[in-house]
Coordinates of C-alpha atoms in Angstrom, one line a residue:
Chain A
X1 CA 32.7 61.6 78.9
X2 CA 34.3 61.8 75.3
X3 CA 36.3 64.6 74.4
X4 CA 33.7 65.7 71.9
X5 CA 31.3 66.5 74.6
X6 CA 33.8 68.3 76.1
X7 CA 34.2 70.6 73.9
X8 CA 30.9 71.5 73.3
X9 CA 30.4 72.1 76.9
X10 CA 33.1 74.3 76.6
X11 CA 31.9 76.4 73.6
X12 CA 28.4 76.4 75.9
X13 CA 30.5 78.0 78.8
X14 CA 29.0 75.0 81.2
X15 CA 33.1 73.2 81.5
X16 CA 35.6 74.7 83.2
X17 CA 39.4 72.8 83.1
X18 CA 40.3 71.4 86.8
X19 CA 42.2 74.3 88.1
X20 CA 45.3 72.6 87.9
X21 CA 45.3 71.4 84.3
X22 CA 44.7 75.6 83.4
X23 CA 47.6 76.9 85.6
X24 CA 49.6 73.9 83.5
X25 CA 47.9 75.1 80.5
X26 CA 48.2 78.9 81.2
X27 CA 52.0 78.5 82.7
X28 CA 53.0 76.6 79.3
X29 CA 51.2 79.2 76.7
X30 CA 53.6 81.7 78.8
X31 CA 56.7 79.6 78.0
X32 CA 56.1 78.7 74.1
X33 CA 53.3 80.8 73.2
X34 CA 55.1 82.9 71.3
X35 CA 57.3 80.9 69.1
X36 CA 54.1 78.9 68.4
X37 CA 52.4 81.6 67.8
X38 CA 54.6 83.2 65.4
X39 CA 55.2 79.4 63.5
X40 CA 51.2 79.6 63.7
X41 CA 51.2 82.7 62.1
X42 CA 53.8 82.0 59.4
X43 CA 52.5 78.6 58.7
X44 CA 48.5 80.7 58.1
X45 CA 50.8 82.7 55.6
X46 CA 52.6 80.2 53.7
X47 CA 49.8 78.1 53.3
X48 CA 47.6 81.7 52.5
X49 CA 50.5 82.2 49.5
X50 CA 51.2 85.3 50.8
X51 CA 55.0 84.5 50.8
X52 CA 57.0 82.8 48.2
X53 CA 58.0 79.5 49.4
X54 CA 61.5 80.4 47.3
X55 CA 61.9 82.7 49.8
X56 CA 60.6 81.2 52.7
X57 CA 59.6 78.0 53.1
X58 CA 56.7 77.3 56.0
X59 CA 57.6 76.0 58.8
X60 CA 56.1 72.6 57.5
X61 CA 57.9 72.4 54.8
X62 CA 61.4 73.0 56.6
X63 CA 60.3 70.6 59.7
X64 CA 60.0 68.4 56.5
X65 CA 63.5 68.9 55.3
X66 CA 64.7 68.3 59.0
X67 CA 63.5 65.0 59.4
X68 CA 65.0 64.2 56.0
X69 CA 68.2 65.7 56.9
X70 CA 67.4 63.5 60.2
X71 CA 67.3 60.6 58.7
X72 CA 70.0 61.0 56.2
X73 CA 72.1 61.1 59.1
X74 CA 73.3 64.8 57.2
X75 CA 73.0 66.9 59.5
X76 CA 74.3 65.0 62.5
X77 CA 77.1 65.2 60.9
X78 CA 77.4 68.8 60.0
X79 CA 76.0 68.9 64.1
X80 CA 79.2 66.6 64.9
X81 CA 81.5 68.6 62.7
X82 CA 81.0 71.8 64.1
X83 CA 80.2 71.0 67.4
X84 CA 83.8 69.6 67.8
X85 CA 85.1 72.3 66.8
X86 CA 83.4 74.7 69.3
X87 CA 84.5 72.3 71.8
X88 CA 88.2 72.3 70.5
X89 CA 88.6 75.8 70.3
X90 CA 86.6 76.6 73.1
X91 CA 88.0 75.5 75.7
X92 CA 91.5 76.5 74.2
X93 CA 90.6 80.2 74.9
X94 CA 88.8 79.3 77.4
X95 CA 92.1 77.6 79.6
X96 CA 94.1 80.3 78.4
X97 CA 91.8 83.1 79.0
X98 CA 90.8 82.1 82.3
X99 CA 94.6 81.5 83.4
X100 CA 95.9 85.1 81.7
X101 CA 93.4 86.7 82.8
X102 CA 93.8 86.0 86.0
X103 CA 97.5 86.4 86.2
X104 CA 96.8 90.0 84.8
X105 CA 94.1 90.7 87.2
X106 CA 96.7 90.3 90.2
X107 CA 99.8 90.7 88.6
X108 CA 99.5 95.0 87.9
X109 CA 102.8 95.0 86.0
X110 CA 101.7 91.9 83.7
X111 CA 98.8 94.1 83.1
X112 CA 101.2 97.2 82.3
X113 CA 103.0 94.8 79.9
X114 CA 100.5 93.1 78.2
X115 CA 98.0 96.2 77.6
X116 CA 98.6 97.7 74.7
X117 CA 98.6 94.2 72.9
X118 CA 95.5 93.3 73.9
X119 CA 93.7 96.8 73.2
X120 CA 94.3 96.8 69.6
X121 CA 94.1 92.9 69.1
X122 CA 90.9 93.0 70.9
X123 CA 88.4 95.2 68.3
X124 CA 89.8 93.6 65.0
X125 CA 86.5 91.0 64.0
X126 CA 87.8 87.6 64.5
X127 CA 86.0 86.9 60.8
X128 CA 89.5 89.4 59.5
X129 CA 91.6 86.6 60.7
X130 CA 90.2 84.0 58.4
X131 CA 92.7 84.4 55.7
X132 CA 95.9 84.7 57.7
X133 CA 94.7 81.7 59.7
X134 CA 94.1 79.9 56.0
X135 CA 97.6 81.2 54.8
X136 CA 98.6 79.8 58.2
X137 CA 97.0 76.4 59.0
X138 CA 95.7 76.2 55.5
X139 CA 91.5 74.9 55.2
X140 CA 91.9 72.3 57.4
X141 CA 90.5 72.3 61.2
X142 CA 93.2 74.3 62.8
X143 CA 92.3 77.1 60.9
X144 CA 88.1 77.0 61.9
X145 CA 89.7 76.2 65.7
X146 CA 92.0 79.5 65.7
X147 CA 89.3 81.5 64.0
X148 CA 87.2 79.8 67.4
X149 CA 89.7 80.3 69.4
X150 CA 90.3 83.7 68.5
X151 CA 86.2 84.9 69.0
X152 CA 86.4 83.0 72.9
X153 CA 89.3 84.1 73.7
X154 CA 89.1 87.9 74.3
X155 CA 85.4 88.4 76.1
X156 CA 86.8 85.8 78.6
X157 CA 90.0 87.1 78.8
X158 CA 88.4 90.8 79.6
X159 CA 85.6 89.8 82.3
X160 CA 88.1 87.8 84.4
X161 CA 90.5 90.5 84.9
X162 CA 87.3 92.5 85.7
X163 CA 86.2 90.1 87.9
X164 CA 89.7 90.2 89.9
X165 CA 90.3 94.0 89.7
X166 CA 86.2 93.9 91.5
X167 CA 87.9 91.9 94.5
X168 CA 85.8 94.2 97.0
X169 CA 88.5 96.3 98.9
X170 CA 86.7 95.5 102.1
X171 CA 87.0 92.0 102.0
X172 CA 90.8 92.8 101.0
X173 CA 91.0 95.0 104.5
X174 CA 89.7 91.9 105.9
X175 CA 92.3 89.8 104.8
X176 CA 94.8 92.3 106.4
X177 CA 93.1 91.8 110.0
X178 CA 93.1 88.3 109.8
X179 CA 97.1 88.4 108.5
X180 CA 95.4 85.5 105.4
X181 CA 98.4 84.8 103.3
X182 CA 98.7 85.9 99.9
X183 CA 98.2 82.0 98.8
X184 CA 95.0 81.9 100.5
X185 CA 93.7 85.1 99.6
X186 CA 93.8 84.7 95.9
X187 CA 92.1 81.0 96.7
X188 CA 89.4 82.1 99.3
X189 CA 88.4 85.8 98.5
X190 CA 89.6 86.6 95.2
X191 CA 89.1 83.8 92.9
X192 CA 85.6 82.6 94.4
X193 CA 84.3 86.5 94.1
X194 CA 85.5 86.5 90.5
X195 CA 84.0 83.5 89.6
X196 CA 80.0 84.7 88.8
X197 CA 81.9 87.6 86.6
X198 CA 84.3 85.2 85.3
X199 CA 81.4 82.3 84.8
X200 CA 79.3 85.2 82.2
X201 CA 82.6 86.0 80.0
X202 CA 82.8 82.4 79.5
X203 CA 78.7 82.2 78.6
X204 CA 79.7 85.5 76.4
X205 CA 82.9 83.5 75.3
X206 CA 80.2 80.7 73.8
X207 CA 78.1 82.8 72.4
X208 CA 80.8 83.9 69.9
X209 CA 82.3 80.5 69.5
X210 CA 79.5 79.4 68.0
X211 CA 79.1 82.5 65.7
X212 CA 82.9 82.1 64.1
X213 CA 82.4 78.2 63.7
X214 CA 79.8 79.6 61.5
X215 CA 81.6 82.3 59.7
X216 CA 85.0 80.5 59.1
X217 CA 82.0 77.3 57.8
X218 CA 81.3 79.6 55.3
X219 CA 84.3 80.5 53.8
X220 CA 86.0 77.3 53.8
X221 CA 84.7 73.9 55.3
X222 CA 83.1 70.6 53.3
X223 CA 81.0 69.8 56.8
X224 CA 79.6 71.7 59.7
X225 CA 75.9 73.6 60.1
X226 CA 77.6 76.9 58.7
X227 CA 78.8 74.6 55.2
X228 CA 75.1 73.4 55.2
X229 CA 74.0 77.0 55.2
X230 CA 76.3 78.0 52.4
X231 CA 75.6 74.6 50.7
X232 CA 71.4 75.9 50.8
X233 CA 72.5 79.1 49.5
X234 CA 74.5 77.9 46.9
X235 CA 71.5 75.3 45.7
X236 CA 68.9 77.9 45.9
X237 CA 67.0 75.9 48.5
X238 CA 66.1 78.0 51.8
X239 CA 64.9 74.9 53.5
X240 CA 68.6 73.8 54.2
X241 CA 69.4 77.4 55.7
X242 CA 66.9 77.5 58.0
X243 CA 67.7 74.5 58.7
X244 CA 70.8 74.7 59.8
X245 CA 69.7 77.7 61.6
X246 CA 67.1 76.3 64.1
X247 CA 70.3 73.9 64.6
X248 CA 72.2 76.7 66.1
X249 CA 69.5 78.6 67.5
X250 CA 68.8 75.2 69.5
X251 CA 72.7 74.2 69.8
X252 CA 73.5 77.2 71.1
X253 CA 70.5 77.4 73.5
X254 CA 71.7 73.4 75.4
X255 CA 75.6 74.2 74.9
X256 CA 74.4 77.9 77.4
X257 CA 71.9 76.1 79.8
X258 CA 75.1 73.0 80.1
X259 CA 77.0 76.1 81.5
X260 CA 74.2 77.8 83.5
X261 CA 73.1 74.9 85.5
X262 CA 77.1 74.4 85.7
X263 CA 77.6 78.0 87.1
X264 CA 74.5 77.5 89.4
X265 CA 76.0 74.1 90.9
X266 CA 79.2 76.2 91.5
X267 CA 77.8 79.5 92.4
X268 CA 75.1 77.7 95.3
X269 CA 75.7 81.1 97.3
X270 CA 74.1 83.9 95.4
X271 CA 70.7 85.0 96.0
X272 CA 69.7 86.0 92.5
X273 CA 67.4 88.3 90.9
X274 CA 65.6 87.0 88.2
X275 CA 63.5 89.6 87.5
X276 CA 60.7 91.0 88.8
X277 CA 57.6 88.3 88.8
X278 CA 60.0 85.7 88.7
X279 CA 59.5 83.4 91.7
Chain B
X1 CA 76.9 112.3 138.8
X2 CA 78.8 108.9 139.1
X3 CA 81.5 109.5 136.7
X4 CA 85.0 110.7 137.4
X5 CA 87.4 112.2 134.8
X6 CA 89.8 110.0 135.0
X7 CA 93.9 110.4 134.9
X8 CA 94.9 106.8 134.8
X9 CA 93.6 105.3 137.2
X10 CA 92.8 101.4 135.4
X11 CA 89.2 100.8 135.2
X12 CA 86.7 98.0 136.8
X13 CA 89.3 95.3 135.0
X14 CA 87.3 91.9 135.6
X15 CA 89.8 89.4 137.9
X16 CA 91.5 86.2 135.4
X17 CA 92.7 89.1 133.0
X18 CA 95.4 89.8 134.9
X19 CA 97.9 88.4 132.6
X20 CA 96.7 89.7 129.2
X21 CA 99.1 92.8 128.1
X22 CA 97.6 96.8 128.7
X23 CA 97.5 97.9 125.2
X24 CA 98.5 101.2 125.4
X25 CA 98.0 105.0 122.8
X26 CA 100.9 107.2 123.0
X27 CA 100.7 110.8 121.7
X28 CA 99.0 109.3 118.7
X29 CA 98.3 111.9 115.6
X30 CA 96.9 110.9 112.9
X31 CA 96.1 113.9 109.9
X32 CA 94.4 113.6 106.3
X33 CA 94.4 116.0 102.8
X34 CA 90.7 117.0 103.1
X35 CA 88.4 118.2 100.0
X36 CA 89.3 121.7 99.7
X37 CA 93.5 120.2 100.1
X38 CA 93.9 121.7 103.9
X39 CA 95.0 119.0 106.3
X40 CA 92.3 117.3 107.8
X41 CA 93.5 116.6 112.0
X42 CA 91.4 113.7 112.6
X43 CA 93.4 112.5 115.6
X44 CA 95.7 115.5 117.9
X45 CA 98.2 113.5 120.3
X46 CA 95.6 110.8 121.5
X47 CA 97.2 109.1 124.8
X48 CA 94.8 106.9 126.1
X49 CA 95.8 102.9 128.0
X50 CA 93.0 100.1 127.7
X51 CA 94.0 97.9 131.1
X52 CA 93.7 94.3 130.6
X53 CA 89.9 92.7 129.8
X54 CA 88.3 96.7 130.3
X55 CA 86.1 97.4 128.0
X56 CA 86.1 101.4 126.7
X57 CA 83.8 103.2 124.2
X58 CA 84.7 105.5 122.3
X59 CA 82.3 108.2 121.5
X60 CA 82.1 111.1 119.4
X61 CA 80.2 113.0 116.3
X62 CA 80.8 111.4 113.1
X63 CA 83.4 112.4 111.3
X64 CA 86.1 112.9 114.4
X65 CA 88.4 110.3 114.1
X66 CA 87.3 107.6 116.6
X67 CA 86.9 105.2 114.0
X68 CA 90.6 106.4 112.2
X69 CA 92.3 105.6 116.3
X70 CA 90.0 101.7 116.2
X71 CA 91.8 101.2 112.6
X72 CA 95.2 102.3 114.0
X73 CA 94.9 100.1 116.9
X74 CA 94.1 97.4 114.5
X75 CA 96.8 97.9 112.3
X76 CA 94.8 98.7 109.2
X77 CA 95.8 102.3 109.1
X78 CA 99.0 103.9 110.5
X79 CA 99.1 106.9 112.7
X80 CA 101.8 109.8 111.7
X81 CA 103.1 110.2 115.1
X82 CA 103.3 108.6 118.2
X83 CA 102.8 105.1 118.7
X84 CA 100.3 102.3 120.0
X85 CA 101.9 99.0 122.0
X86 CA 100.2 96.1 123.8
X87 CA 102.4 95.4 127.1
X88 CA 106.4 95.5 125.3
X89 CA 105.1 95.0 122.2
X90 CA 105.0 98.3 119.6
X91 CA 102.6 97.7 116.8
X92 CA 103.4 97.7 113.0
X93 CA 100.5 96.3 111.1
X94 CA 97.4 94.5 111.3
X95 CA 97.9 90.9 113.7
X96 CA 95.4 88.1 114.1
X97 CA 96.2 89.5 118.3
X98 CA 93.6 92.2 118.0
X99 CA 90.3 90.8 116.1
X100 CA 87.7 93.7 114.4
X101 CA 84.1 93.8 113.8
X102 CA 83.0 96.1 111.3
X103 CA 80.1 97.7 111.1
X104 CA 79.1 95.5 107.8
X105 CA 79.2 91.7 108.8
X106 CA 81.6 91.5 106.1
X107 CA 81.3 87.3 106.0
X108 CA 81.9 86.0 102.7
X109 CA 79.0 85.3 100.7
X110 CA 80.4 82.1 99.1
X111 CA 81.7 80.8 102.2
X112 CA 78.9 78.8 105.3
X113 CA 79.2 80.2 108.7
X114 CA 81.7 77.9 109.9
X115 CA 84.0 78.4 106.9
X116 CA 84.0 81.7 107.2
X117 CA 85.0 81.5 110.9
X118 CA 87.6 79.4 110.0
X119 CA 88.7 81.7 108.1
X120 CA 91.0 83.1 111.0
X121 CA 92.0 79.9 112.1
X122 CA 94.6 79.5 109.5
X123 CA 97.7 79.4 111.9
X124 CA 96.1 76.5 113.5
X125 CA 96.6 73.0 112.5
X126 CA 93.6 71.4 110.2
X127 CA 92.5 69.2 112.7
X128 CA 91.9 71.3 115.9
X129 CA 90.4 74.0 113.9
X130 CA 86.9 72.5 113.9
X131 CA 86.8 72.2 117.4
X132 CA 87.4 75.9 118.0
X133 CA 85.0 77.2 115.7
X134 CA 82.3 75.4 117.4
X135 CA 83.3 76.4 120.4
X136 CA 83.1 80.3 119.3
X137 CA 79.5 79.2 117.5
X138 CA 78.2 78.1 120.6
X139 CA 79.4 80.9 122.5
X140 CA 77.4 83.2 120.1
X141 CA 74.6 80.3 119.8
X142 CA 74.5 79.9 116.3
X143 CA 75.8 75.6 116.2
X144 CA 73.0 75.0 114.6
X145 CA 73.5 77.6 111.6
X146 CA 76.7 76.2 110.4
X147 CA 76.2 74.9 107.5
X148 CA 74.1 78.4 106.4
X149 CA 75.4 81.0 103.9
X150 CA 75.6 84.2 105.0
X151 CA 72.6 85.6 102.8
X152 CA 70.3 83.2 105.1
X153 CA 70.9 84.6 107.9
X154 CA 69.4 88.2 109.5
X155 CA 71.6 91.2 110.2
X156 CA 72.1 90.5 114.0
X157 CA 73.3 86.5 112.8
X158 CA 75.1 87.2 110.5
X159 CA 77.1 89.9 113.3
X160 CA 77.0 87.5 115.9
X161 CA 79.2 85.3 112.6
X162 CA 81.4 88.0 112.3
X163 CA 82.4 88.5 116.6
X164 CA 83.1 84.9 116.7
X165 CA 85.2 85.0 113.7
X166 CA 86.7 87.9 115.8
X167 CA 87.6 86.0 118.6
X168 CA 88.4 82.7 116.6
X169 CA 91.9 83.3 116.9
X170 CA 91.9 84.0 120.7
X171 CA 93.2 88.1 120.7
X172 CA 94.2 89.7 123.4
X173 CA 91.9 92.8 122.1
X174 CA 88.6 92.8 120.5
X175 CA 87.6 96.2 118.2
X176 CA 84.3 96.5 117.6
X177 CA 83.6 99.3 114.9
X178 CA 80.3 100.4 115.8
X179 CA 79.2 96.8 115.1
X180 CA 75.3 97.6 115.8
X181 CA 75.3 100.4 114.2
X182 CA 73.8 99.3 110.6
X183 CA 71.0 97.1 112.7
X184 CA 67.4 97.5 113.9
X185 CA 66.4 99.2 117.4
X186 CA 65.7 95.8 119.2
X187 CA 68.2 93.7 117.6
X188 CA 71.2 96.0 118.1
X189 CA 69.4 95.9 122.1
X190 CA 69.5 92.1 122.3
X191 CA 73.2 92.5 120.4
X192 CA 74.5 94.3 123.4
X193 CA 73.2 92.1 125.9
X194 CA 75.0 89.0 123.9
X195 CA 77.8 91.0 123.6
X196 CA 78.6 91.5 127.4
X197 CA 77.4 88.1 127.9
X198 CA 80.1 87.5 125.3
X199 CA 82.9 89.7 126.7
X200 CA 81.5 87.9 130.4
X201 CA 83.2 84.7 129.4
X202 CA 85.6 85.4 127.1
X203 CA 87.2 88.2 129.9
X204 CA 88.9 89.8 126.5
X205 CA 89.9 94.1 126.5
X206 CA 87.4 95.3 124.6
X207 CA 87.3 98.8 122.5
X208 CA 83.7 99.8 121.3
X209 CA 83.8 102.7 118.9
X210 CA 80.0 104.0 118.6
X211 CA 78.0 107.1 118.0
X212 CA 75.3 106.0 120.5
X213 CA 75.9 107.2 124.0
X214 CA 73.4 105.0 125.5
X215 CA 75.0 101.8 124.0
X216 CA 78.5 103.7 125.1
X217 CA 77.4 104.1 128.6
X218 CA 75.7 100.4 129.0
X219 CA 79.0 98.3 127.6
X220 CA 81.8 100.7 129.0
X221 CA 83.8 100.8 131.8
X222 CA 85.0 103.4 130.7
X223 CA 83.4 106.5 128.1
X224 CA 86.7 108.2 125.8
X225 CA 84.8 111.1 124.1
X226 CA 86.6 112.6 121.1
X227 CA 86.0 115.8 120.2
X228 CA 85.7 116.5 116.2
X229 CA 88.7 118.3 114.1
X230 CA 90.7 118.3 115.9
X231 CA 90.2 114.5 117.4
X232 CA 91.4 115.4 121.0
X233 CA 90.6 112.8 124.1
X234 CA 87.9 115.5 126.0
X235 CA 86.9 113.4 128.3
X236 CA 88.0 109.9 129.8
X237 CA 85.0 109.1 132.0
X238 CA 84.6 106.1 134.5
X239 CA 81.2 104.5 134.2
X240 CA 80.4 103.6 138.2
X241 CA 77.2 101.9 137.5
X242 CA 76.7 98.4 138.8
X243 CA 76.3 95.8 136.0
X244 CA 73.2 94.4 135.4
X245 CA 72.7 98.2 133.9
X246 CA 69.1 99.2 133.8
X247 CA 68.7 101.9 131.0
X248 CA 66.3 103.3 133.1
X249 CA 67.5 103.5 136.1
X250 CA 67.8 107.2 136.9
X251 CA 71.4 107.4 137.8
X252 CA 72.3 106.2 134.2
X253 CA 69.7 108.2 133.0
X254 CA 71.1 111.3 135.2
X255 CA 74.8 109.8 133.7
X256 CA 73.4 109.9 130.0
X257 CA 71.7 113.0 130.2
X258 CA 75.0 114.7 131.6
X259 CA 77.2 113.4 128.7
X260 CA 74.5 114.7 126.3
X261 CA 75.1 118.1 127.9
X262 CA 79.0 117.9 128.3
X263 CA 79.5 117.0 124.9
X264 CA 77.1 117.4 122.9
X265 CA 75.7 120.4 123.6
X266 CA 71.8 119.2 123.4
X267 CA 69.7 122.1 125.8
X268 CA 67.9 120.5 128.9

């Protein structure tokens, strides 16, 4: 039976997809239907001339730009520049924040000592540091890494301290009953119990790292996705801006997925709630 | 009625526990500030001996301080006056020589069954731990679940692992704080028999805090009744019923009823 014949039969309601294929189709639509429908609507409106291409180019036009940028290697150059900054800044922040957070969570006197400073520094947006960072580090990589690290640092730190502080008192009592030495208490009870919330903080920190890299690149850079977006604005090419935004979305999702994978591997003991109706 | 008011006569302790020391609670008092600021006398001048190998049930209305008494014996709380001693040794602070099972199983969710039991063996050299874990899991019938995580266990199974953990370091005393209170009725009956079997093989001095009179009667060699605020020892009764005890047995039923009438003001 040719596709054409099947289509005719289906229109007359005489052909139904096999159950399995129907389930797959439904699952696909459930997952991808919303973005696909929005893109289709956008394309239709653009094609019909309702949207000015100068303000918002059509999806197909943006796709052409992405292909062109991929072909020329430009996109990869910008992605890898931003990616390297994010990795360096983020790793630096994650290491420092987790270590300091654990120490603050465990030692009350350290908490008292650094708390005021942290409370005051935390609300200052990382973007506000950009002028100082450029003064200190020049417009080099250092300034961007500094901004990224700063942005990721506080959410990770706060989550880690909270996570340690939320150690279940019942487990503290258990540890006393078992005469658990302090070292074992920290290693076997405190840290594993804190891990889920530390991982949440690490994911939040990563999202902030991506925000900060763009902020830093918007202001002073000659490469990176933020630069691509700024460049697109300067030459009035909205398709470049959209290509850069798309790249950020995809990269953010991929790196968050990586952390979620790590989280699942590390925290296999938890039976997690995935929302009503989840499998 | 077969119960006799007892004044210090050691209850029918099983043979084999003769070398284990007696646990003694002497003139123990504990009070704390209540919600209105007035002192609440949770425990007042409690003096009670727990002969080696005996099973003592401590009953009383909720809030009567029976759990406080158990926690002081465990060393997790401190009395205001009086002392707790194991043989000649005066007890201060929690030690591994008293194993405790809480009402919630309190297994660490990130550890497997065997890792949870092993946690009590940090004083034992690593090479010897596995055999002890195996032995204790065998005792509670859960060797097949050694690599399971707590969320994969039923409530009854989790509580059995908790018992295995409490026994792992070979304590002289096993303390049970309403251990089956959170379980459904069927599982509770099962675990009561399980506990009797475990005690039979371990021959360990056991103190069981419960609000369930039937459970206290079914498991205990003796029953200590505590009054509510002030928490005083109202009576120490010997349970002279032969084992295995039948819950429907006339003597059992008569004793249960008399306990209710005497201490819990239930009309006939």
